[in-house]
Amino acid sequence: MCGIIGYIGQKEAVPVLMEGLKKLEYRGYDSAGVAYIHQNHLALDRSVGKLANLEALMAKKEISSHIGIGHTRWATHGRPSEANAHPHRAGKIVLVHNGIIENFLTLKNELVKKGCAIKSETDSEIVVHLIEQEVVAGKNLEQAVQNVLKEIQGAFALVIFSEDNPDQLIAVRNRCPLVIGMGRGECFVASDIPATLSHTRDYIFLNDGEMALLSSKGVEVKDFEGRKKIKTPITVDWSPVMAEKGGYKHFMLKEIFEQPRAIADTLRGRISLDNGKVSFHEVELSDSFLKNISKIHIVACGTSWHAALVGKFLIEHLARVPVEVDIGSEFRYRDPILSATDLFIAISQSGETADTLAGMQEAKGKGVKTLAVCNVVGSTMARESDGVIYTYAGPEIGVASTKAFTTQLTALFLLALNLGQIRGQIGPEASVDYLKSLVHLPRLIEDILSRENDIIEISKTFFKSRDFLFLGRGINYPIALEGALKLKEISYIHAEGYPAGEMKHGPIALIDENMPVVVLIPRDAVYSKVLSNIMEIKARDGIVIAIVSSMEEEFFKKVDHVF
């Protein structure tokens, strides 16, 4: 996601900022910018696209500055553009922001009524205007920031400074990461450690609800009410490569553990727990069209196809509209029957999957409205569709998709709820219940990840197995397919996913004492059916690894391993 870097000290600030932004490129971005004090005046440079574009812009200038902030933006509010890029400025104050200001529309309307000229589509710009108003009213910068923190709602990391106070940076954290780097006669602030690791190994990690005042003399940390906090710097003994991986052995493991954050980001700014409403700012399809859809076609490949299969269950159940799911490489070759009242949904992590794009073009050629669910802002799929739902997973470097899959599921659940509301199938009370459950997902996933060692112990028993079978019923059948795909991709062990009820129509012939069978058996409407399938496996001496949502003593006697 977005990257933040800030510097104050004796060095030339702009080279430090540019170096830090390069170290944050792995987070993914669509624009970049820096702000600094040059010859006692605030200066601001921004560009769309790769960091090289900003570097080319800066190379034409002779700059001397001891303070500055930089940012790489991954679009959330507003499309990639120079105006929407960070830093944002209001008068003599400048700011960078990660996260989402949930009440920005209300605040924006109030600012516009007061005659404030808003230049971007972002929620971030609203904050810097609010701070400026406090300063104009007579508050110093620290007091102004404290007052504004009482007004804004959401998740945010902010770094702010002013032309009138060129010896101080203010950093604020609330549910978005921010670290302070400590040097001799200098301080750094960043959204992630790699941005500053070449300059220092000593860090203060801000907690939620804390703000830091940075100067060349050191750091003072306070809570949002202004009370001082004692923070002891921690020495980080990481190589730059390890730091980029967040201390994990490899990117895929890091991305697995990023799932709670990624899901929270996909939910943020789109739901209201007050009235149960789901809204997508990026979906430019009218409610009247969505209300009268006759059929939905979802097209995807690989992991995204598995997400599409789950999406079918969700949309048909919650919105009561028929859904067809196709693999991208098959869709256009079967001469699909499409009409102007249909909706075509393409799902892709990258937004560049060739077969899925070809399917989208086939649909557009037949006059069908298109919607993309993807992770990359400005990708071909996002540009060519009539609407887009971004998953906000951040860059996925591991080849085997993890957080992209679970954020796709999250986005599809929100879409199903949204369609159900528009089509009059779900009332506010039921919607609020669904959304309350969704909001708890990140914490529940954290609970699962905290039991990593339990999973490893089961793996130690079976890592020499040559074949696996994954079984699920209903909405868990696609999850069984995804489990089998992950095992193949990561371990090169042969695995197949099957509907549990179909096991007796073929796969049962392969089951013996050497065949591990992973069975998904939550306490749902088909629990007893899947339990019968387990009995069939045990009758063939198969090994059952059960993934359950509740545990009964009687159940343990029927299976070999339970998670």
Coordinates of C-alpha atoms in Angstrom, one line a residue:
M1 CA 0.0 0.0 0.0
C2 CA 1.0 3.7 0.3
G3 CA 4.5 4.5 1.5
I4 CA 5.6 7.4 3.8
I5 CA 9.1 8.8 4.4
G6 CA 10.1 11.9 6.4
Y7 CA 13.4 13.5 7.4
I8 CA 14.7 16.3 9.6
G9 CA 18.4 16.8 10.3
Q10 CA 21.8 17.9 8.9
K11 CA 21.8 15.9 5.7
E12 CA 20.3 17.1 2.4
A13 CA 16.7 16.0 2.9
V14 CA 15.6 15.4 -0.7
P15 CA 18.1 12.6 -1.5
V16 CA 17.2 10.9 1.8
L17 CA 13.5 11.1 0.8
M18 CA 14.1 9.7 -2.7
E19 CA 16.2 6.9 -1.4
G20 CA 13.5 6.0 1.1
L21 CA 10.8 6.1 -1.5
K22 CA 12.8 3.6 -3.7
K23 CA 13.0 1.3 -0.7
L24 CA 9.2 1.4 -0.4
E25 CA 8.5 0.6 -4.1
Y26 CA 7.7 -3.0 -3.3
R27 CA 4.6 -1.8 -1.5
G28 CA 3.1 -0.8 -4.9
Y29 CA 2.1 2.7 -6.0
D30 CA 0.7 4.8 -8.8
S31 CA 2.1 8.2 -8.0
A32 CA 4.7 9.8 -5.9
G33 CA 5.7 13.2 -4.4
V34 CA 7.9 15.1 -2.0
A35 CA 7.6 18.4 -0.1
Y36 CA 10.5 20.3 1.5
I37 CA 11.7 23.7 2.6
H38 CA 14.0 25.4 0.1
Q39 CA 15.3 29.0 0.7
N40 CA 12.8 29.4 3.6
H41 CA 9.8 28.5 1.4
L42 CA 7.7 25.4 1.1
A43 CA 8.1 23.5 -2.2
L44 CA 6.1 20.6 -3.5
D45 CA 6.8 18.2 -6.4
R46 CA 4.6 15.3 -7.5
S47 CA 4.2 13.0 -10.5
V48 CA 2.1 10.2 -11.7
G49 CA 3.5 6.7 -12.5
K50 CA 6.9 5.3 -11.6
L51 CA 9.3 7.0 -9.2
A52 CA 11.7 7.6 -12.2
N53 CA 9.2 10.3 -13.3
L54 CA 9.6 12.1 -10.0
E55 CA 13.4 11.6 -10.1
A56 CA 13.5 13.2 -13.6
L57 CA 11.5 16.1 -12.3
M58 CA 13.8 16.6 -9.3
A59 CA 17.0 16.3 -11.4
K60 CA 16.2 19.6 -13.1
K61 CA 16.3 21.5 -9.8
E62 CA 19.1 22.6 -7.4
I63 CA 17.6 22.0 -3.9
S64 CA 19.0 22.5 -0.5
S65 CA 16.8 21.5 2.4
H66 CA 17.1 19.9 5.9
I67 CA 13.5 18.9 6.2
G68 CA 11.0 17.1 4.0
I69 CA 8.3 14.4 3.5
G70 CA 7.7 12.0 0.7
H71 CA 5.0 9.6 -0.3
T72 CA 4.2 6.8 -2.8
R73 CA 0.4 6.6 -3.3
W74 CA -1.8 3.6 -4.1
A75 CA -5.1 5.2 -5.2
T76 CA -8.1 4.8 -2.9
H77 CA -10.0 8.0 -3.1
G78 CA -9.7 9.4 -6.7
R79 CA -7.8 8.1 -9.7
P80 CA -4.1 8.3 -10.2
S81 CA -3.3 11.9 -11.0
E82 CA -0.9 14.7 -10.1
A83 CA -3.6 16.5 -8.2
N84 CA -4.5 13.4 -6.2
A85 CA -0.8 12.5 -5.4
H86 CA 0.7 13.3 -2.0
P87 CA 1.9 15.4 -0.3
H88 CA -1.2 17.7 0.0
R89 CA -0.9 21.4 0.8
A90 CA -3.0 24.0 2.4
G91 CA -1.4 27.4 2.7
K92 CA 2.0 26.9 4.4
I93 CA 1.2 23.5 5.7
V94 CA 1.9 20.2 4.0
L95 CA 0.9 16.6 4.8
V96 CA 1.2 12.9 3.7
H97 CA -1.4 10.3 4.7
N98 CA -1.8 6.6 4.7
G99 CA -5.2 5.0 5.4
I100 CA -8.8 6.2 4.9
I101 CA -10.7 9.1 6.6
E102 CA -14.1 7.5 7.0
N103 CA -16.0 10.7 7.6
F104 CA -14.2 12.7 4.9
L105 CA -17.4 13.5 2.9
T106 CA -19.1 15.2 5.9
L107 CA -15.9 17.1 6.6
K108 CA -15.4 18.0 2.9
N109 CA -19.0 19.4 2.7
E110 CA -18.4 21.6 5.7
L111 CA -15.1 22.9 4.3
V112 CA -16.7 23.7 0.9
K113 CA -19.5 25.6 2.7
K114 CA -16.8 27.7 4.3
G115 CA -15.4 28.5 0.9
C116 CA -12.4 26.2 1.1
A117 CA -11.0 25.3 -2.4
I118 CA -10.5 21.5 -2.6
K119 CA -8.1 20.7 -5.4
S120 CA -8.1 16.8 -5.3
E121 CA -10.6 13.9 -5.0
T122 CA -8.8 12.5 -2.0
D123 CA -9.8 12.2 1.7
S124 CA -6.2 13.2 2.6
E125 CA -6.5 16.8 1.4
I126 CA -9.4 17.4 3.8
V127 CA -7.1 16.9 6.8
V128 CA -4.5 19.5 5.8
H129 CA -7.2 22.1 5.2
L130 CA -8.7 21.4 8.7
I131 CA -5.2 21.8 10.2
E132 CA -4.7 25.1 8.3
Q133 CA -8.0 26.4 9.6
E134 CA -6.9 25.7 13.2
V135 CA -3.6 27.5 12.6
V136 CA -5.3 30.5 11.1
A137 CA -7.5 30.6 14.2
G138 CA -4.4 31.1 16.3
K139 CA -3.3 27.6 17.3
N140 CA 0.3 26.4 16.9
L141 CA 0.9 23.4 14.7
E142 CA 0.9 20.9 17.5
Q143 CA -2.4 22.2 19.0
A144 CA -3.9 22.4 15.5
V145 CA -3.1 18.7 14.8
Q146 CA -4.5 17.7 18.2
N147 CA -7.8 19.5 17.6
V148 CA -8.2 17.9 14.1
L149 CA -7.6 14.5 15.5
K150 CA -10.8 14.9 17.5
E151 CA -12.7 15.5 14.2
I152 CA -11.5 12.8 11.9
Q153 CA -12.5 9.2 12.0
G154 CA -10.8 6.1 10.4
A155 CA -7.4 4.6 10.1
F156 CA -4.5 7.0 9.4
A157 CA -0.8 7.6 9.5
L158 CA 0.0 11.3 9.1
V159 CA 3.2 13.3 8.8
I160 CA 2.9 17.1 8.8
F161 CA 5.1 20.1 8.7
S162 CA 4.8 23.9 8.1
E163 CA 6.8 26.6 6.4
D164 CA 6.4 28.7 9.5
N165 CA 7.8 25.9 11.7
P166 CA 10.7 24.4 9.7
D167 CA 12.4 22.7 12.6
Q168 CA 9.7 20.2 13.4
L169 CA 7.9 17.2 11.8
I170 CA 4.7 15.9 13.4
A171 CA 3.9 12.2 13.0
V172 CA 0.5 10.6 14.0
R173 CA -0.5 7.0 14.1
N174 CA -4.0 5.5 14.3
R175 CA -4.4 1.9 13.0
C176 CA -1.8 2.4 10.2
P177 CA 1.9 1.6 10.8
L178 CA 4.5 4.3 11.4
V179 CA 8.0 4.0 12.8
I180 CA 10.5 6.7 14.0
G181 CA 14.2 6.3 13.1
M182 CA 16.7 7.8 15.5
G183 CA 20.0 9.2 14.3
R184 CA 22.7 11.6 15.5
G185 CA 21.4 15.1 14.9
E186 CA 18.6 13.7 12.7
C187 CA 15.3 11.8 12.8
F188 CA 13.4 9.8 10.3
V189 CA 9.8 8.7 10.1
A190 CA 8.5 6.0 7.7
S191 CA 5.6 3.6 7.1
D192 CA 8.0 0.7 7.0
I193 CA 11.5 0.1 8.3
P194 CA 13.3 -0.6 4.9
A195 CA 12.9 3.1 4.0
T196 CA 15.4 4.2 6.5
L197 CA 17.5 1.1 7.3
S198 CA 20.6 2.4 5.5
H199 CA 20.7 5.4 7.9
T200 CA 19.8 3.9 11.3
R201 CA 19.0 0.7 13.2
D202 CA 17.4 2.4 16.2
Y203 CA 13.6 2.8 16.1
I204 CA 10.6 4.0 18.1
F205 CA 7.5 2.1 17.1
L206 CA 4.4 4.3 17.5
N207 CA 1.3 2.7 18.9
D208 CA -2.3 3.6 17.9
G209 CA -3.3 6.9 19.4
E210 CA 0.2 8.4 19.6
M211 CA 1.9 11.4 18.0
A212 CA 5.6 12.2 17.7
L213 CA 7.3 15.6 17.5
L214 CA 10.5 15.2 15.6
S215 CA 13.4 17.6 15.4
S216 CA 17.2 17.4 14.8
K217 CA 17.5 17.2 18.6
G218 CA 15.4 14.1 19.1
V219 CA 11.8 12.9 19.5
E220 CA 9.0 13.6 21.9
V221 CA 6.0 11.2 21.9
K222 CA 2.6 12.2 23.3
D223 CA -0.9 10.7 23.2
F224 CA -3.7 12.5 21.2
E225 CA -4.6 14.5 24.4
G226 CA -1.0 15.8 24.6
R227 CA 0.2 13.7 27.6
K228 CA 3.8 12.7 27.3
K229 CA 4.7 9.1 26.7
I230 CA 8.0 7.4 27.6
K231 CA 9.3 5.4 24.6
T232 CA 12.5 3.4 24.5
P233 CA 14.2 3.0 21.1
I234 CA 14.7 -0.6 19.9
T235 CA 17.7 -1.7 17.8
V236 CA 16.6 -3.6 14.7
D237 CA 19.2 -6.2 13.6
W238 CA 17.9 -6.7 10.1
S239 CA 19.5 -6.8 6.7
P240 CA 17.6 -4.6 4.1
V241 CA 16.3 -7.8 2.4
M242 CA 15.0 -9.2 5.7
A243 CA 13.4 -5.8 6.4
E244 CA 11.5 -5.8 3.2
K245 CA 10.2 -9.2 4.2
G246 CA 9.2 -7.8 7.5
G247 CA 11.4 -10.3 9.3
Y248 CA 9.6 -13.3 7.7
K249 CA 11.7 -16.0 5.9
H250 CA 10.1 -15.2 2.5
F251 CA 7.5 -12.9 0.9
M252 CA 4.7 -15.5 0.8
L253 CA 4.8 -16.1 4.6
K254 CA 4.8 -12.3 5.1
E255 CA 1.7 -12.0 2.8
I256 CA -0.1 -14.8 4.6
F257 CA 0.3 -12.8 7.8
E258 CA -0.8 -9.6 6.1
Q259 CA -4.3 -11.0 5.4
P260 CA -5.9 -9.4 8.5
R261 CA -4.6 -6.0 7.5
A262 CA -5.6 -6.5 3.8
I263 CA -9.1 -7.6 4.6
A264 CA -9.5 -4.6 7.0
D265 CA -8.4 -2.3 4.2
T266 CA -10.8 -3.9 1.7
L267 CA -13.7 -3.3 4.2
R268 CA -12.6 0.2 5.2
G269 CA -14.6 3.1 3.9
R270 CA -17.2 0.9 2.2
I271 CA -19.5 -0.1 5.0
S272 CA -21.7 1.5 7.6
L273 CA -22.5 -0.4 10.8
D274 CA -25.2 2.1 11.6
N275 CA -27.5 1.3 8.7
G276 CA -25.9 -1.7 7.1
K277 CA -25.2 0.1 3.8
V278 CA -22.4 -1.0 1.5
S279 CA -21.1 1.5 -1.0
F280 CA -18.4 1.4 -3.7
H281 CA -17.2 4.8 -4.8
E282 CA -15.4 3.3 -7.8
V283 CA -18.4 1.4 -9.3
E284 CA -19.9 3.7 -11.9
L285 CA -23.0 1.6 -12.5
S286 CA -26.4 3.0 -11.7
D287 CA -28.6 1.5 -9.0
S288 CA -31.4 1.2 -11.6
F289 CA -29.2 -1.0 -13.8
L290 CA -28.0 -3.2 -10.9
K291 CA -31.6 -3.6 -9.7
N292 CA -32.7 -5.0 -13.1
I293 CA -29.8 -7.3 -13.9
S294 CA -31.1 -10.6 -15.4
K295 CA -27.9 -12.6 -15.1
I296 CA -24.3 -12.2 -13.9
H297 CA -21.3 -13.8 -15.7
I298 CA -18.1 -14.0 -13.6
V299 CA -14.9 -14.8 -15.5
A300 CA -11.5 -15.5 -13.9
C301 CA -8.5 -17.8 -13.9
G302 CA -6.8 -19.9 -11.3
T303 CA -7.2 -18.7 -7.7
S304 CA -9.5 -15.9 -8.9
W305 CA -11.8 -18.5 -10.5
H306 CA -12.1 -20.2 -7.1
A307 CA -13.0 -16.8 -5.6
A308 CA -15.6 -16.5 -8.4
L309 CA -17.2 -19.8 -7.5
V310 CA -17.6 -18.5 -3.9
G311 CA -19.0 -15.3 -5.3
K312 CA -21.6 -17.3 -7.2
F313 CA -22.9 -18.8 -3.9
L314 CA -22.8 -15.4 -2.2
I315 CA -24.6 -13.4 -4.9
E316 CA -27.2 -16.0 -5.6
H317 CA -28.0 -16.4 -1.9
L318 CA -28.0 -12.7 -0.9
A319 CA -29.1 -10.9 -4.1
R320 CA -31.2 -13.7 -5.7
V321 CA -29.8 -13.2 -9.2
P322 CA -28.5 -16.1 -11.3
V323 CA -24.7 -16.3 -11.8
E324 CA -22.6 -18.2 -14.3
V325 CA -18.9 -18.7 -13.6
D326 CA -16.4 -19.4 -16.4
I327 CA -12.7 -20.0 -16.6
G328 CA -11.2 -17.1 -18.6
S329 CA -9.6 -19.4 -21.2
E330 CA -12.9 -21.1 -22.0
F331 CA -15.4 -18.2 -21.9
R332 CA -15.1 -16.7 -25.3
Y333 CA -14.6 -20.0 -27.1
R334 CA -18.1 -21.3 -26.1
D335 CA -20.0 -18.4 -27.9
P336 CA -21.7 -17.4 -24.6
I337 CA -25.3 -16.1 -24.7
L338 CA -25.1 -12.5 -23.4
S339 CA -27.7 -9.7 -23.3
A340 CA -27.7 -5.9 -22.4
T341 CA -29.4 -6.7 -19.1
D342 CA -26.5 -8.9 -18.0
L343 CA -23.5 -7.9 -15.9
F344 CA -20.0 -9.2 -16.6
I345 CA -17.6 -9.4 -13.7
A346 CA -13.9 -10.0 -14.2
I347 CA -11.7 -11.0 -11.3
S348 CA -7.9 -10.7 -11.4
Q349 CA -5.2 -9.9 -8.9
S350 CA -3.0 -8.0 -11.4
G351 CA -5.8 -6.7 -13.6
E352 CA -3.7 -7.9 -16.6
T353 CA -4.7 -11.6 -16.9
A354 CA -4.8 -12.1 -20.7
D355 CA -7.6 -14.7 -20.8
T356 CA -9.8 -12.8 -18.4
L357 CA -9.2 -9.5 -20.4
A358 CA -10.2 -11.3 -23.6
G359 CA -13.4 -12.4 -21.9
M360 CA -14.1 -8.9 -20.9
Q361 CA -13.6 -7.6 -24.4
E362 CA -16.0 -10.3 -25.7
A363 CA -18.6 -9.1 -23.3
K364 CA -18.1 -5.4 -24.1
G365 CA -18.3 -6.3 -27.8
K366 CA -21.8 -7.6 -27.2
G367 CA -22.9 -4.5 -25.3
V368 CA -22.7 -5.9 -21.8
K369 CA -21.8 -3.7 -18.8
T370 CA -18.5 -4.8 -17.1
L371 CA -17.2 -4.7 -13.6
A372 CA -13.6 -5.5 -12.5
V373 CA -12.5 -6.9 -9.1
C374 CA -8.7 -6.4 -9.0
N375 CA -5.8 -5.3 -6.9
V376 CA -3.8 -3.0 -9.2
V377 CA -5.0 0.6 -9.6
G378 CA -4.7 1.8 -13.2
S379 CA -4.4 -1.8 -14.6
T380 CA -5.8 -2.6 -18.0
M381 CA -8.8 -4.3 -16.5
A382 CA -9.5 -1.3 -14.2
R383 CA -9.3 1.1 -17.1
E384 CA -11.4 -0.8 -19.5
S385 CA -14.3 -1.8 -17.2
D386 CA -17.4 0.3 -16.6
G387 CA -16.7 0.0 -12.8
V388 CA -14.0 -1.4 -10.6
I389 CA -13.8 -2.8 -7.0
Y390 CA -10.2 -2.6 -5.7
T391 CA -9.2 -5.2 -3.2
Y392 CA -6.4 -3.2 -1.5
A393 CA -4.3 -6.2 -0.8
G394 CA -1.1 -4.4 -1.6
P395 CA 1.6 -5.9 -3.7
E396 CA 1.6 -9.7 -3.8
I397 CA 5.2 -10.8 -4.5
G398 CA 4.7 -14.5 -3.7
V399 CA 3.7 -16.5 -6.8
A400 CA 1.0 -18.5 -5.0
S401 CA -1.8 -16.1 -4.2
T402 CA -2.8 -15.7 -0.6
K403 CA -4.0 -12.3 0.6
A404 CA -5.3 -11.5 -2.9
F405 CA -7.7 -14.5 -2.7
T406 CA -9.1 -13.6 0.7
T407 CA -9.5 -9.9 -0.2
Q408 CA -11.3 -11.0 -3.4
L409 CA -13.7 -13.1 -1.2
T410 CA -14.2 -10.0 1.0
A411 CA -14.9 -7.8 -2.0
L412 CA -17.4 -10.3 -3.4
F413 CA -19.2 -10.6 -0.1
L414 CA -19.6 -6.8 0.0
L415 CA -20.8 -6.8 -3.7
A416 CA -23.3 -9.5 -2.9
L417 CA -24.6 -7.5 0.1
N418 CA -24.7 -4.3 -2.1
L419 CA -26.7 -6.0 -4.8
G420 CA -29.0 -7.6 -2.2
Q421 CA -29.7 -4.2 -0.8
I422 CA -30.3 -2.5 -4.2
R423 CA -32.6 -5.4 -5.3
G424 CA -34.6 -5.3 -2.1
Q425 CA -33.5 -8.8 -0.9
I426 CA -31.8 -7.8 2.3
G427 CA -33.1 -5.4 4.9
P428 CA -31.0 -3.0 7.1
E429 CA -31.1 -5.3 10.2
A430 CA -29.8 -8.4 8.4
S431 CA -27.2 -6.2 6.6
V432 CA -25.8 -4.9 9.9
D433 CA -25.5 -8.5 11.2
Y434 CA -23.5 -9.5 8.2
L435 CA -21.3 -6.5 8.4
K436 CA -20.6 -7.0 12.1
S437 CA -19.4 -10.5 11.3
L438 CA -17.2 -9.2 8.5
V439 CA -15.6 -6.6 10.8
H440 CA -14.5 -9.4 13.1
L441 CA -12.8 -11.4 10.3
P442 CA -9.3 -9.8 10.7
R443 CA -9.2 -10.7 14.4
L444 CA -10.4 -14.2 13.7
I445 CA -7.7 -14.7 11.1
E446 CA -5.1 -13.4 13.5
D447 CA -6.3 -16.1 15.9
I448 CA -5.8 -18.8 13.3
L449 CA -2.3 -17.5 12.4
S450 CA -1.3 -17.5 16.0
R451 CA -1.8 -21.3 15.9
E452 CA 0.8 -21.7 13.2
N453 CA 2.7 -24.3 15.2
D454 CA -0.4 -26.6 15.2
I455 CA -0.5 -26.5 11.5
I456 CA 3.2 -27.2 11.2
E457 CA 2.8 -30.3 13.4
I458 CA 0.2 -31.8 11.1
S459 CA 2.4 -31.0 8.1
K460 CA 5.3 -32.9 9.6
T461 CA 3.2 -36.0 9.5
F462 CA 2.4 -35.8 5.9
F463 CA 5.2 -34.0 4.0
K464 CA 6.3 -37.2 2.4
S465 CA 2.8 -38.0 1.0
R466 CA 2.6 -38.0 -2.8
D467 CA -1.2 -37.5 -3.2
F468 CA -3.8 -35.5 -1.3
L469 CA -7.6 -35.2 -1.7
F470 CA -9.5 -32.0 -0.5
L471 CA -13.2 -32.3 0.0
G472 CA -15.9 -29.7 0.7
R473 CA -19.6 -29.1 0.1
G474 CA -21.6 -26.0 -0.9
I475 CA -19.6 -22.8 -0.5
N476 CA -16.6 -24.8 0.8
Y477 CA -16.2 -26.8 -2.4
P478 CA -14.3 -23.9 -4.1
I479 CA -12.2 -23.6 -0.9
A480 CA -11.3 -27.3 -1.3
L481 CA -10.2 -26.5 -4.8
E482 CA -8.1 -23.6 -3.6
G483 CA -6.5 -25.8 -0.9
A484 CA -5.5 -28.4 -3.5
L485 CA -4.2 -25.7 -5.8
K486 CA -2.0 -24.2 -3.0
L487 CA -0.6 -27.6 -2.1
K488 CA 0.4 -28.2 -5.7
E489 CA 1.8 -24.7 -6.3
I490 CA 3.9 -24.6 -3.1
S491 CA 5.0 -28.2 -2.3
Y492 CA 4.7 -29.9 -5.8
I493 CA 2.6 -32.6 -4.2
H494 CA -0.2 -33.9 -6.4
A495 CA -3.6 -32.8 -5.0
E496 CA -7.2 -32.8 -6.2
G497 CA -10.2 -30.8 -4.9
Y498 CA -13.7 -32.4 -5.1
P499 CA -17.2 -31.9 -4.0
A500 CA -17.5 -34.2 -1.0
G501 CA -20.8 -35.6 -2.3
E502 CA -19.1 -36.7 -5.6
M503 CA -16.3 -38.6 -3.8
K504 CA -18.2 -41.9 -4.3
H505 CA -18.4 -41.3 -8.0
G506 CA -14.7 -42.0 -8.8
P507 CA -12.2 -40.6 -6.2
I508 CA -13.1 -43.2 -3.6
A509 CA -11.3 -45.8 -5.7
L510 CA -8.0 -44.0 -4.9
I511 CA -8.6 -43.9 -1.1
D512 CA -6.5 -46.2 1.0
E513 CA -4.3 -46.1 4.1
N514 CA -1.7 -43.9 2.3
M515 CA -4.2 -41.2 1.1
P516 CA -4.5 -38.1 3.3
V517 CA -7.9 -36.5 2.8
V518 CA -8.5 -32.9 4.0
V519 CA -12.2 -32.4 4.8
L520 CA -13.8 -29.0 5.4
I521 CA -16.6 -29.6 7.8
P522 CA -17.9 -26.5 9.5
R523 CA -21.2 -26.6 11.5
D524 CA -23.4 -25.6 8.6
A525 CA -26.5 -26.9 6.8
V526 CA -24.6 -29.8 5.2
Y527 CA -22.6 -30.9 8.3
S528 CA -24.3 -34.3 8.6
K529 CA -23.8 -34.9 4.9
V530 CA -20.1 -34.3 5.1
L531 CA -19.9 -36.5 8.3
S532 CA -21.3 -39.3 6.1
N533 CA -18.6 -38.7 3.6
I534 CA -16.0 -39.0 6.3
M535 CA -17.5 -42.4 7.3
E536 CA -17.0 -43.5 3.6
I537 CA -13.4 -42.5 3.7
K538 CA -12.7 -44.3 7.0
A539 CA -14.4 -47.4 5.6
R540 CA -11.6 -47.4 3.0
D541 CA -8.9 -46.9 5.7
G542 CA -8.3 -43.3 4.4
I543 CA -6.6 -40.7 6.6
V544 CA -8.9 -37.8 7.5
I545 CA -7.5 -34.3 8.4
A546 CA -10.7 -32.4 9.4
I547 CA -10.9 -28.6 9.4
V548 CA -13.8 -27.8 11.8
S549 CA -15.5 -24.8 13.4
S550 CA -16.6 -26.7 16.5
M551 CA -15.2 -29.7 18.3
E552 CA -17.1 -32.7 19.8
E553 CA -15.5 -35.6 21.6
E554 CA -17.4 -38.1 19.4
F555 CA -16.1 -36.4 16.3
F556 CA -12.5 -36.9 17.4
K557 CA -13.0 -40.7 17.3
K558 CA -14.0 -40.6 13.7
V559 CA -10.9 -38.7 12.2
D560 CA -7.2 -38.8 12.5
H561 CA -6.3 -35.1 12.8
V562 CA -8.4 -32.1 13.7
F563 CA -7.7 -28.4 13.2

